[in-house]
């Protein structure tokens, strides 16, 4: 590893933990050159700092945090053009640590020791970012945000604001009450992750169950009768395929 200082971002919801990591980075700067790129109290703050301050080489990240936890942060960081290395700091027991090893992310057990931190940073340049699938396995619950890449920036789209998602070619369009966003994700993957939130109404369309305000019969005059979904805040009516109608009808209690 060369002598170019690593730009390190510290993310932890506890002030003493952030201060300790900052001090340890200073202690090991001689053997492992580094620069403190900033400190954040949760994943959302961390992403905002990265957007404002430029590239980061490594993120020291707690796992359990409010607003956005460390695993979801790592998933968003993995979508950056040049994703930083993510090193989790954790109080998990040995069994959980083995899971992080399988996910190909580094980890530091709390309380973090200087020699262990130096060893983790020494491996940063040789480590690949963890696969999204591995991170999803570590935190099988739903994400709170989708990642949207626009003009080199990551926009965080709250999942709760999405009215529907449509598959178009190799991308998925997510529609909110205000606008559309393009996601680089598969519709089937989204359906599996958010099975309780989104309902498939067509082979290429999912709708937010909570946004459905009704259904209407349409197309009877031209002989192509079908049902359409009405969504809150959206003028567009979305057709339900014949194949999906029985499932939709049951899911909506019609």
PDB file of C-alpha atoms in Angstrom:
ATOM      1  CA  UNK A   1       0.000   0.000   0.000  1.00  0.00           C
ATOM      2  CA  UNK A   2       1.377   3.419  -0.930  1.00  0.00           C
ATOM      3  CA  UNK A   3       1.665   6.448   1.350  1.00  0.00           C
ATOM      4  CA  UNK A   4      -1.297   8.336  -0.073  1.00  0.00           C
ATOM      5  CA  UNK A   5      -3.547   9.057   2.932  1.00  0.00           C
ATOM      6  CA  UNK A   6      -6.820   7.176   2.984  1.00  0.00           C
ATOM      7  CA  UNK A   7      -9.850   9.433   3.302  1.00  0.00           C
ATOM      8  CA  UNK A   8     -11.930   7.871   6.069  1.00  0.00           C
ATOM      9  CA  UNK A   9     -15.510   8.659   7.029  1.00  0.00           C
ATOM     10  CA  UNK A  10     -16.666   7.679  10.539  1.00  0.00           C
ATOM     11  CA  UNK A  11     -20.347   6.770  10.981  1.00  0.00           C
ATOM     12  CA  UNK A  12     -21.802   5.948  14.401  1.00  0.00           C
ATOM     13  CA  UNK A  13     -24.866   7.181  16.262  1.00  0.00           C
ATOM     14  CA  UNK A  14     -22.958   7.402  19.554  1.00  0.00           C
ATOM     15  CA  UNK A  15     -20.756  10.456  20.062  1.00  0.00           C
ATOM     16  CA  UNK A  16     -18.163   8.650  22.253  1.00  0.00           C
ATOM     17  CA  UNK A  17     -17.773   5.939  19.609  1.00  0.00           C
ATOM     18  CA  UNK A  18     -17.181   8.533  16.879  1.00  0.00           C
ATOM     19  CA  UNK A  19     -14.662  10.339  19.051  1.00  0.00           C
ATOM     20  CA  UNK A  20     -12.790   7.128  19.823  1.00  0.00           C
ATOM     21  CA  UNK A  21     -12.476   6.212  16.138  1.00  0.00           C
ATOM     22  CA  UNK A  22     -11.316   9.741  15.326  1.00  0.00           C
ATOM     23  CA  UNK A  23      -8.645   9.527  18.026  1.00  0.00           C
ATOM     24  CA  UNK A  24      -7.538   6.069  16.898  1.00  0.00           C
ATOM     25  CA  UNK A  25      -7.194   7.270  13.318  1.00  0.00           C
ATOM     26  CA  UNK A  26      -4.889   9.989  14.611  1.00  0.00           C
ATOM     27  CA  UNK A  27      -2.898   7.477  16.656  1.00  0.00           C
ATOM     28  CA  UNK A  28      -2.200   5.209  13.676  1.00  0.00           C
ATOM     29  CA  UNK A  29      -1.646   7.966  11.096  1.00  0.00           C
ATOM     30  CA  UNK A  30       2.108   7.373  11.179  1.00  0.00           C
ATOM     31  CA  UNK A  31       1.935   3.716  10.156  1.00  0.00           C
ATOM     32  CA  UNK A  32      -1.308   3.999   8.177  1.00  0.00           C
ATOM     33  CA  UNK A  33      -1.619   7.491   6.626  1.00  0.00           C
ATOM     34  CA  UNK A  34      -5.205   8.704   6.742  1.00  0.00           C
ATOM     35  CA  UNK A  35      -7.348  11.808   6.718  1.00  0.00           C
ATOM     36  CA  UNK A  36     -10.635  12.157   8.566  1.00  0.00           C
ATOM     37  CA  UNK A  37     -13.165  12.927   5.810  1.00  0.00           C
ATOM     38  CA  UNK A  38     -15.951  13.593   8.299  1.00  0.00           C
ATOM     39  CA  UNK A  39     -18.192  12.098  10.952  1.00  0.00           C
ATOM     40  CA  UNK A  40     -21.883  11.228  10.740  1.00  0.00           C
ATOM     41  CA  UNK A  41     -24.501   9.933  13.176  1.00  0.00           C
ATOM     42  CA  UNK A  42     -26.332   7.677  10.697  1.00  0.00           C
ATOM     43  CA  UNK A  43     -26.260   6.403   7.135  1.00  0.00           C
ATOM     44  CA  UNK A  44     -28.300   9.249   5.721  1.00  0.00           C
ATOM     45  CA  UNK A  45     -25.923  11.862   7.119  1.00  0.00           C
ATOM     46  CA  UNK A  46     -23.003   9.860   5.742  1.00  0.00           C
ATOM     47  CA  UNK A  47     -24.394   9.872   2.207  1.00  0.00           C
ATOM     48  CA  UNK A  48     -25.009  13.608   2.387  1.00  0.00           C
ATOM     49  CA  UNK A  49     -21.425  14.202   3.513  1.00  0.00           C
ATOM     50  CA  UNK A  50     -20.077  12.115   0.652  1.00  0.00           C
ATOM     51  CA  UNK A  51     -22.213  14.044  -1.840  1.00  0.00           C
ATOM     52  CA  UNK A  52     -20.943  17.363  -0.493  1.00  0.00           C
ATOM     53  CA  UNK A  53     -17.327  16.479   0.173  1.00  0.00           C
ATOM     54  CA  UNK A  54     -16.279  14.255  -2.694  1.00  0.00           C
ATOM     55  CA  UNK A  55     -14.682  10.830  -2.753  1.00  0.00           C
ATOM     56  CA  UNK A  56     -14.084   8.698   0.330  1.00  0.00           C
ATOM     57  CA  UNK A  57     -11.763   5.682   0.405  1.00  0.00           C
ATOM     58  CA  UNK A  58     -13.136   3.920   3.482  1.00  0.00           C
ATOM     59  CA  UNK A  59     -16.178   4.140   5.728  1.00  0.00           C
ATOM     60  CA  UNK A  60     -16.001   2.997   9.361  1.00  0.00           C
ATOM     61  CA  UNK A  61     -19.611   2.223   9.975  1.00  0.00           C
ATOM     62  CA  UNK A  62     -21.691   1.097  12.936  1.00  0.00           C
ATOM     63  CA  UNK A  63     -24.462  -1.392  12.161  1.00  0.00           C
ATOM     64  CA  UNK A  64     -27.338  -0.460  14.459  1.00  0.00           C
ATOM     65  CA  UNK A  65     -28.261   3.182  13.832  1.00  0.00           C
ATOM     66  CA  UNK A  66     -31.511   5.172  13.562  1.00  0.00           C
ATOM     67  CA  UNK A  67     -32.776   6.692  10.286  1.00  0.00           C
ATOM     68  CA  UNK A  68     -30.516   4.466   8.155  1.00  0.00           C
ATOM     69  CA  UNK A  69     -28.467   1.568   9.492  1.00  0.00           C
ATOM     70  CA  UNK A  70     -25.010   0.510   8.375  1.00  0.00           C
ATOM     71  CA  UNK A  71     -26.091  -2.345   6.116  1.00  0.00           C
ATOM     72  CA  UNK A  72     -28.456  -0.152   4.106  1.00  0.00           C
ATOM     73  CA  UNK A  73     -25.743   2.508   3.889  1.00  0.00           C
ATOM     74  CA  UNK A  74     -23.343  -0.085   2.473  1.00  0.00           C
ATOM     75  CA  UNK A  75     -25.897  -1.081  -0.153  1.00  0.00           C
ATOM     76  CA  UNK A  76     -26.261   2.528  -1.289  1.00  0.00           C
ATOM     77  CA  UNK A  77     -22.503   3.092  -1.290  1.00  0.00           C
ATOM     78  CA  UNK A  78     -22.070   0.011  -3.456  1.00  0.00           C
ATOM     79  CA  UNK A  79     -23.945   1.787  -6.251  1.00  0.00           C
ATOM     80  CA  UNK A  80     -21.468   4.658  -6.441  1.00  0.00           C
ATOM     81  CA  UNK A  81     -19.183   4.746  -9.512  1.00  0.00           C
ATOM     82  CA  UNK A  82     -16.175   4.317  -7.180  1.00  0.00           C
ATOM     83  CA  UNK A  83     -17.588   2.748  -4.001  1.00  0.00           C
ATOM     84  CA  UNK A  84     -15.543   3.129  -0.818  1.00  0.00           C
ATOM     85  CA  UNK A  85     -14.510   0.152   1.285  1.00  0.00           C
ATOM     86  CA  UNK A  86     -16.992  -0.428   4.111  1.00  0.00           C
ATOM     87  CA  UNK A  87     -15.643  -1.606   7.459  1.00  0.00           C
ATOM     88  CA  UNK A  88     -18.356  -2.391   9.965  1.00  0.00           C
ATOM     89  CA  UNK A  89     -17.836  -1.685  13.646  1.00  0.00           C
ATOM     90  CA  UNK A  90     -19.938  -4.070  15.672  1.00  0.00           C
ATOM     91  CA  UNK A  91     -20.612  -5.495  19.103  1.00  0.00           C
ATOM     92  CA  UNK A  92     -21.973  -8.705  17.561  1.00  0.00           C
ATOM     93  CA  UNK A  93     -20.868 -12.058  18.919  1.00  0.00           C
ATOM     94  CA  UNK A  94     -18.603 -14.473  17.053  1.00  0.00           C
ATOM     95  CA  UNK A  95     -21.432 -16.137  15.143  1.00  0.00           C
ATOM     96  CA  UNK A  96     -22.519 -12.844  13.595  1.00  0.00           C
ATOM     97  CA  UNK A  97     -18.897 -11.980  12.826  1.00  0.00           C
ATOM     98  CA  UNK A  98     -18.647 -15.162  10.749  1.00  0.00           C
ATOM     99  CA  UNK A  99     -21.621 -13.951   8.732  1.00  0.00           C
ATOM    100  CA  UNK A 100     -19.840 -10.678   7.977  1.00  0.00           C
ATOM    101  CA  UNK A 101     -16.767 -12.593   6.857  1.00  0.00           C
ATOM    102  CA  UNK A 102     -18.880 -14.577   4.417  1.00  0.00           C
ATOM    103  CA  UNK A 103     -20.312 -11.315   3.094  1.00  0.00           C
ATOM    104  CA  UNK A 104     -16.768 -10.190   2.202  1.00  0.00           C
ATOM    105  CA  UNK A 105     -16.851  -7.045   4.341  1.00  0.00           C
ATOM    106  CA  UNK A 106     -14.329  -6.241   7.024  1.00  0.00           C
ATOM    107  CA  UNK A 107     -15.355  -5.715  10.629  1.00  0.00           C
ATOM    108  CA  UNK A 108     -14.046  -4.325  13.887  1.00  0.00           C
ATOM    109  CA  UNK A 109     -15.335  -5.594  17.197  1.00  0.00           C
ATOM    110  CA  UNK A 110     -16.080  -2.934  19.788  1.00  0.00           C
ATOM    111  CA  UNK A 111     -14.211  -1.673  21.676  1.00  0.00           C
ATOM    112  CA  UNK A 112     -12.062  -1.015  18.626  1.00  0.00           C
ATOM    113  CA  UNK A 113      -8.296  -1.421  19.099  1.00  0.00           C
ATOM    114  CA  UNK A 114      -5.676   0.633  17.295  1.00  0.00           C
ATOM    115  CA  UNK A 115      -3.786  -2.353  15.903  1.00  0.00           C
ATOM    116  CA  UNK A 116      -6.992  -3.923  14.576  1.00  0.00           C
ATOM    117  CA  UNK A 117      -8.043  -0.666  12.935  1.00  0.00           C
ATOM    118  CA  UNK A 118      -4.631  -0.316  11.280  1.00  0.00           C
ATOM    119  CA  UNK A 119      -4.850  -3.873   9.958  1.00  0.00           C
ATOM    120  CA  UNK A 120      -8.315  -3.280   8.530  1.00  0.00           C
ATOM    121  CA  UNK A 121      -7.281  -0.076   6.770  1.00  0.00           C
ATOM    122  CA  UNK A 122      -4.168  -1.779   5.404  1.00  0.00           C
ATOM    123  CA  UNK A 123      -6.455  -4.139   3.497  1.00  0.00           C
ATOM    124  CA  UNK A 124      -8.716  -1.429   2.075  1.00  0.00           C
ATOM    125  CA  UNK A 125      -7.003  -1.112  -1.282  1.00  0.00           C
ATOM    126  CA  UNK A 126      -7.145  -4.870  -1.837  1.00  0.00           C
ATOM    127  CA  UNK A 127     -10.778  -5.326  -0.855  1.00  0.00           C
ATOM    128  CA  UNK A 128     -13.753  -5.280  -3.176  1.00  0.00           C
ATOM    129  CA  UNK A 129     -17.034  -3.719  -2.030  1.00  0.00           C
ATOM    130  CA  UNK A 130     -19.453  -6.300  -0.613  1.00  0.00           C
ATOM    131  CA  UNK A 131     -21.987  -7.745  -3.029  1.00  0.00           C
ATOM    132  CA  UNK A 132     -25.482  -6.349  -2.654  1.00  0.00           C
ATOM    133  CA  UNK A 133     -26.853  -9.885  -2.370  1.00  0.00           C
ATOM    134  CA  UNK A 134     -24.556 -10.642   0.571  1.00  0.00           C
ATOM    135  CA  UNK A 135     -25.584  -7.467   2.370  1.00  0.00           C
ATOM    136  CA  UNK A 136     -29.249  -8.259   1.769  1.00  0.00           C
ATOM    137  CA  UNK A 137     -28.702 -11.653   3.408  1.00  0.00           C
ATOM    138  CA  UNK A 138     -27.238  -9.973   6.491  1.00  0.00           C
ATOM    139  CA  UNK A 139     -30.226  -7.637   6.805  1.00  0.00           C
ATOM    140  CA  UNK A 140     -33.186  -9.423   5.221  1.00  0.00           C
ATOM    141  CA  UNK A 141     -35.629  -6.687   6.217  1.00  0.00           C
ATOM    142  CA  UNK A 142     -36.869  -4.030   3.835  1.00  0.00           C
ATOM    143  CA  UNK A 143     -34.766  -1.042   2.872  1.00  0.00           C
ATOM    144  CA  UNK A 144     -36.162   2.379   3.632  1.00  0.00           C
ATOM    145  CA  UNK A 145     -34.815   3.946   0.446  1.00  0.00           C
ATOM    146  CA  UNK A 146     -34.110   3.169  -3.188  1.00  0.00           C
ATOM    147  CA  UNK A 147     -30.844   4.421  -4.701  1.00  0.00           C
ATOM    148  CA  UNK A 148     -31.211   6.657  -7.747  1.00  0.00           C
ATOM    149  CA  UNK A 149     -28.149   7.674  -9.753  1.00  0.00           C
ATOM    150  CA  UNK A 150     -28.654  11.071 -11.355  1.00  0.00           C
ATOM    151  CA  UNK A 151     -25.833  13.115 -12.847  1.00  0.00           C
ATOM    152  CA  UNK A 152     -23.200  11.359 -10.768  1.00  0.00           C
ATOM    153  CA  UNK A 153     -25.087  11.765  -7.495  1.00  0.00           C
ATOM    154  CA  UNK A 154     -27.015   9.300  -5.362  1.00  0.00           C
ATOM    155  CA  UNK A 155     -30.559  10.402  -4.666  1.00  0.00           C
ATOM    156  CA  UNK A 156     -32.358   8.562  -1.885  1.00  0.00           C
ATOM    157  CA  UNK A 157     -35.954   7.836  -2.787  1.00  0.00           C
ATOM    158  CA  UNK A 158     -38.069   6.890   0.267  1.00  0.00           C
ATOM    159  CA  UNK A 159     -39.793   3.605  -0.499  1.00  0.00           C
ATOM    160  CA  UNK A 160     -42.952   4.871   1.218  1.00  0.00           C
ATOM    161  CA  UNK A 161     -43.329   7.624  -1.401  1.00  0.00           C
ATOM    162  CA  UNK A 162     -43.395   5.258  -4.383  1.00  0.00           C
ATOM    163  CA  UNK A 163     -46.854   4.765  -5.893  1.00  0.00           C
ATOM    164  CA  UNK A 164     -45.889   2.218  -8.542  1.00  0.00           C
ATOM    165  CA  UNK A 165     -42.924   0.641 -10.321  1.00  0.00           C
ATOM    166  CA  UNK A 166     -42.756  -0.325 -13.993  1.00  0.00           C
ATOM    167  CA  UNK A 167     -40.166  -2.452 -15.760  1.00  0.00           C
ATOM    168  CA  UNK A 168     -38.925  -0.828 -18.956  1.00  0.00           C
ATOM    169  CA  UNK A 169     -36.152  -2.575 -20.875  1.00  0.00           C
ATOM    170  CA  UNK A 170     -33.346  -3.171 -18.340  1.00  0.00           C
ATOM    171  CA  UNK A 171     -34.450  -0.451 -15.932  1.00  0.00           C
ATOM    172  CA  UNK A 172     -37.319   0.081 -13.516  1.00  0.00           C
ATOM    173  CA  UNK A 173     -39.217   3.357 -13.334  1.00  0.00           C
ATOM    174  CA  UNK A 174     -40.447   4.346  -9.874  1.00  0.00           C
ATOM    175  CA  UNK A 175     -43.333   6.837  -9.810  1.00  0.00           C
ATOM    176  CA  UNK A 176     -44.111   9.118  -6.902  1.00  0.00           C
ATOM    177  CA  UNK A 177     -46.814  11.757  -6.697  1.00  0.00           C
ATOM    178  CA  UNK A 178     -44.308  14.313  -7.983  1.00  0.00           C
ATOM    179  CA  UNK A 179     -42.124  12.637 -10.631  1.00  0.00           C
ATOM    180  CA  UNK A 180     -40.461   9.526 -12.044  1.00  0.00           C
ATOM    181  CA  UNK A 181     -37.125   8.018 -11.045  1.00  0.00           C
ATOM    182  CA  UNK A 182     -35.060   5.390 -12.860  1.00  0.00           C
ATOM    183  CA  UNK A 183     -33.779   2.490 -10.757  1.00  0.00           C
ATOM    184  CA  UNK A 184     -31.058   0.100 -11.808  1.00  0.00           C
ATOM    185  CA  UNK A 185     -32.830  -2.867 -10.205  1.00  0.00           C
ATOM    186  CA  UNK A 186     -34.937  -5.832 -11.289  1.00  0.00           C
ATOM    187  CA  UNK A 187     -38.680  -5.728 -10.722  1.00  0.00           C
ATOM    188  CA  UNK A 188     -38.712  -9.329  -9.486  1.00  0.00           C
ATOM    189  CA  UNK A 189     -36.048  -8.496  -6.877  1.00  0.00           C
ATOM    190  CA  UNK A 190     -38.088  -5.528  -5.647  1.00  0.00           C
ATOM    191  CA  UNK A 191     -41.231  -7.666  -5.517  1.00  0.00           C
ATOM    192  CA  UNK A 192     -39.488 -10.272  -3.366  1.00  0.00           C
ATOM    193  CA  UNK A 193     -37.951  -7.755  -0.986  1.00  0.00           C
ATOM    194  CA  UNK A 194     -41.147  -5.725  -0.555  1.00  0.00           C
ATOM    195  CA  UNK A 195     -43.766  -8.466  -0.840  1.00  0.00           C
ATOM    196  CA  UNK A 196     -45.949  -6.889   1.825  1.00  0.00           C
ATOM    197  CA  UNK A 197     -45.719  -3.366   0.391  1.00  0.00           C
ATOM    198  CA  UNK A 198     -46.089  -3.761  -3.380  1.00  0.00           C
ATOM    199  CA  UNK A 199     -48.621  -5.803  -5.345  1.00  0.00           C
ATOM    200  CA  UNK A 200     -48.042  -7.110  -8.876  1.00  0.00           C
ATOM    201  CA  UNK A 201     -50.882  -6.114 -11.221  1.00  0.00           C
ATOM    202  CA  UNK A 202     -49.110  -6.889 -14.496  1.00  0.00           C
ATOM    203  CA  UNK A 203     -45.968  -8.714 -15.564  1.00  0.00           C
ATOM    204  CA  UNK A 204     -44.190  -5.351 -15.764  1.00  0.00           C
ATOM    205  CA  UNK A 205     -45.885  -3.373 -12.966  1.00  0.00           C
ATOM    206  CA  UNK A 206     -46.077  -3.274  -9.156  1.00  0.00           C
ATOM    207  CA  UNK A 207     -48.325  -0.890  -7.223  1.00  0.00           C
ATOM    208  CA  UNK A 208     -48.078   0.271  -3.611  1.00  0.00           C
ATOM    209  CA  UNK A 209     -50.888  -1.441  -1.707  1.00  0.00           C
ATOM    210  CA  UNK A 210     -51.320   1.557   0.594  1.00  0.00           C
ATOM    211  CA  UNK A 211     -51.759   3.912  -2.376  1.00  0.00           C
ATOM    212  CA  UNK A 212     -54.637   2.002  -3.987  1.00  0.00           C
ATOM    213  CA  UNK A 213     -57.898   3.958  -3.684  1.00  0.00           C
ATOM    214  CA  UNK A 214     -60.062   1.854  -5.974  1.00  0.00           C
ATOM    215  CA  UNK A 215     -60.526  -0.118  -9.183  1.00  0.00           C
ATOM    216  CA  UNK A 216     -62.649   0.598 -12.248  1.00  0.00           C
ATOM    217  CA  UNK A 217     -63.867  -1.392 -15.220  1.00  0.00           C
ATOM    218  CA  UNK A 218     -62.616  -0.005 -18.525  1.00  0.00           C
ATOM    219  CA  UNK A 219     -62.463  -0.821 -22.235  1.00  0.00           C
ATOM    220  CA  UNK A 220     -65.909  -2.374 -22.551  1.00  0.00           C
ATOM    221  CA  UNK A 221     -66.884  -0.224 -25.550  1.00  0.00           C
ATOM    222  CA  UNK A 222     -63.987  -1.382 -27.729  1.00  0.00           C
ATOM    223  CA  UNK A 223     -64.229  -5.007 -26.678  1.00  0.00           C
ATOM    224  CA  UNK A 224     -61.048  -5.022 -24.527  1.00  0.00           C
ATOM    225  CA  UNK A 225     -62.671  -4.955 -21.121  1.00  0.00           C
ATOM    226  CA  UNK A 226     -60.265  -4.964 -18.171  1.00  0.00           C
ATOM    227  CA  UNK A 227     -59.832  -3.572 -14.686  1.00  0.00           C
ATOM    228  CA  UNK A 228     -57.742  -0.522 -13.848  1.00  0.00           C
ATOM    229  CA  UNK A 229     -56.111   0.460 -10.556  1.00  0.00           C
ATOM    230  CA  UNK A 230     -56.645   3.969  -9.176  1.00  0.00           C
ATOM    231  CA  UNK A 231     -53.830   5.364  -7.035  1.00  0.00           C
ATOM    232  CA  UNK A 232     -53.775   8.302  -4.640  1.00  0.00           C
ATOM    233  CA  UNK A 233     -52.131  11.384  -6.124  1.00  0.00           C
ATOM    234  CA  UNK A 234     -51.741   9.812  -9.569  1.00  0.00           C
ATOM    235  CA  UNK A 235     -54.032  10.634 -12.506  1.00  0.00           C
ATOM    236  CA  UNK A 236     -52.738   7.698 -14.521  1.00  0.00           C
ATOM    237  CA  UNK A 237     -54.825   4.518 -14.397  1.00  0.00           C
ATOM    238  CA  UNK A 238     -52.908   1.259 -14.430  1.00  0.00           C
ATOM    239  CA  UNK A 239     -54.366  -1.789 -16.181  1.00  0.00           C
ATOM    240  CA  UNK A 240     -54.555  -5.111 -14.369  1.00  0.00           C
ATOM    241  CA  UNK A 241     -53.743  -8.139 -16.517  1.00  0.00           C
ATOM    242  CA  UNK A 242     -56.277 -10.950 -16.704  1.00  0.00           C
ATOM    243  CA  UNK A 243     -53.723 -13.298 -15.237  1.00  0.00           C
ATOM    244  CA  UNK A 244     -53.129 -11.101 -12.192  1.00  0.00           C
ATOM    245  CA  UNK A 245     -56.728 -10.039 -11.605  1.00  0.00           C
ATOM    246  CA  UNK A 246     -57.703 -12.952  -9.305  1.00  0.00           C
ATOM    247  CA  UNK A 247     -54.651 -12.292  -7.114  1.00  0.00           C
ATOM    248  CA  UNK A 248     -55.252  -8.527  -7.109  1.00  0.00           C
ATOM    249  CA  UNK A 249     -58.938  -8.990  -6.293  1.00  0.00           C
ATOM    250  CA  UNK A 250     -58.109 -11.221  -3.332  1.00  0.00           C
ATOM    251  CA  UNK A 251     -55.292  -8.967  -2.085  1.00  0.00           C
ATOM    252  CA  UNK A 252     -57.549  -5.887  -2.141  1.00  0.00           C
ATOM    253  CA  UNK A 253     -60.484  -7.716  -0.565  1.00  0.00           C
ATOM    254  CA  UNK A 254     -62.826  -7.093  -3.497  1.00  0.00           C
TER     255      UNK A 254
END
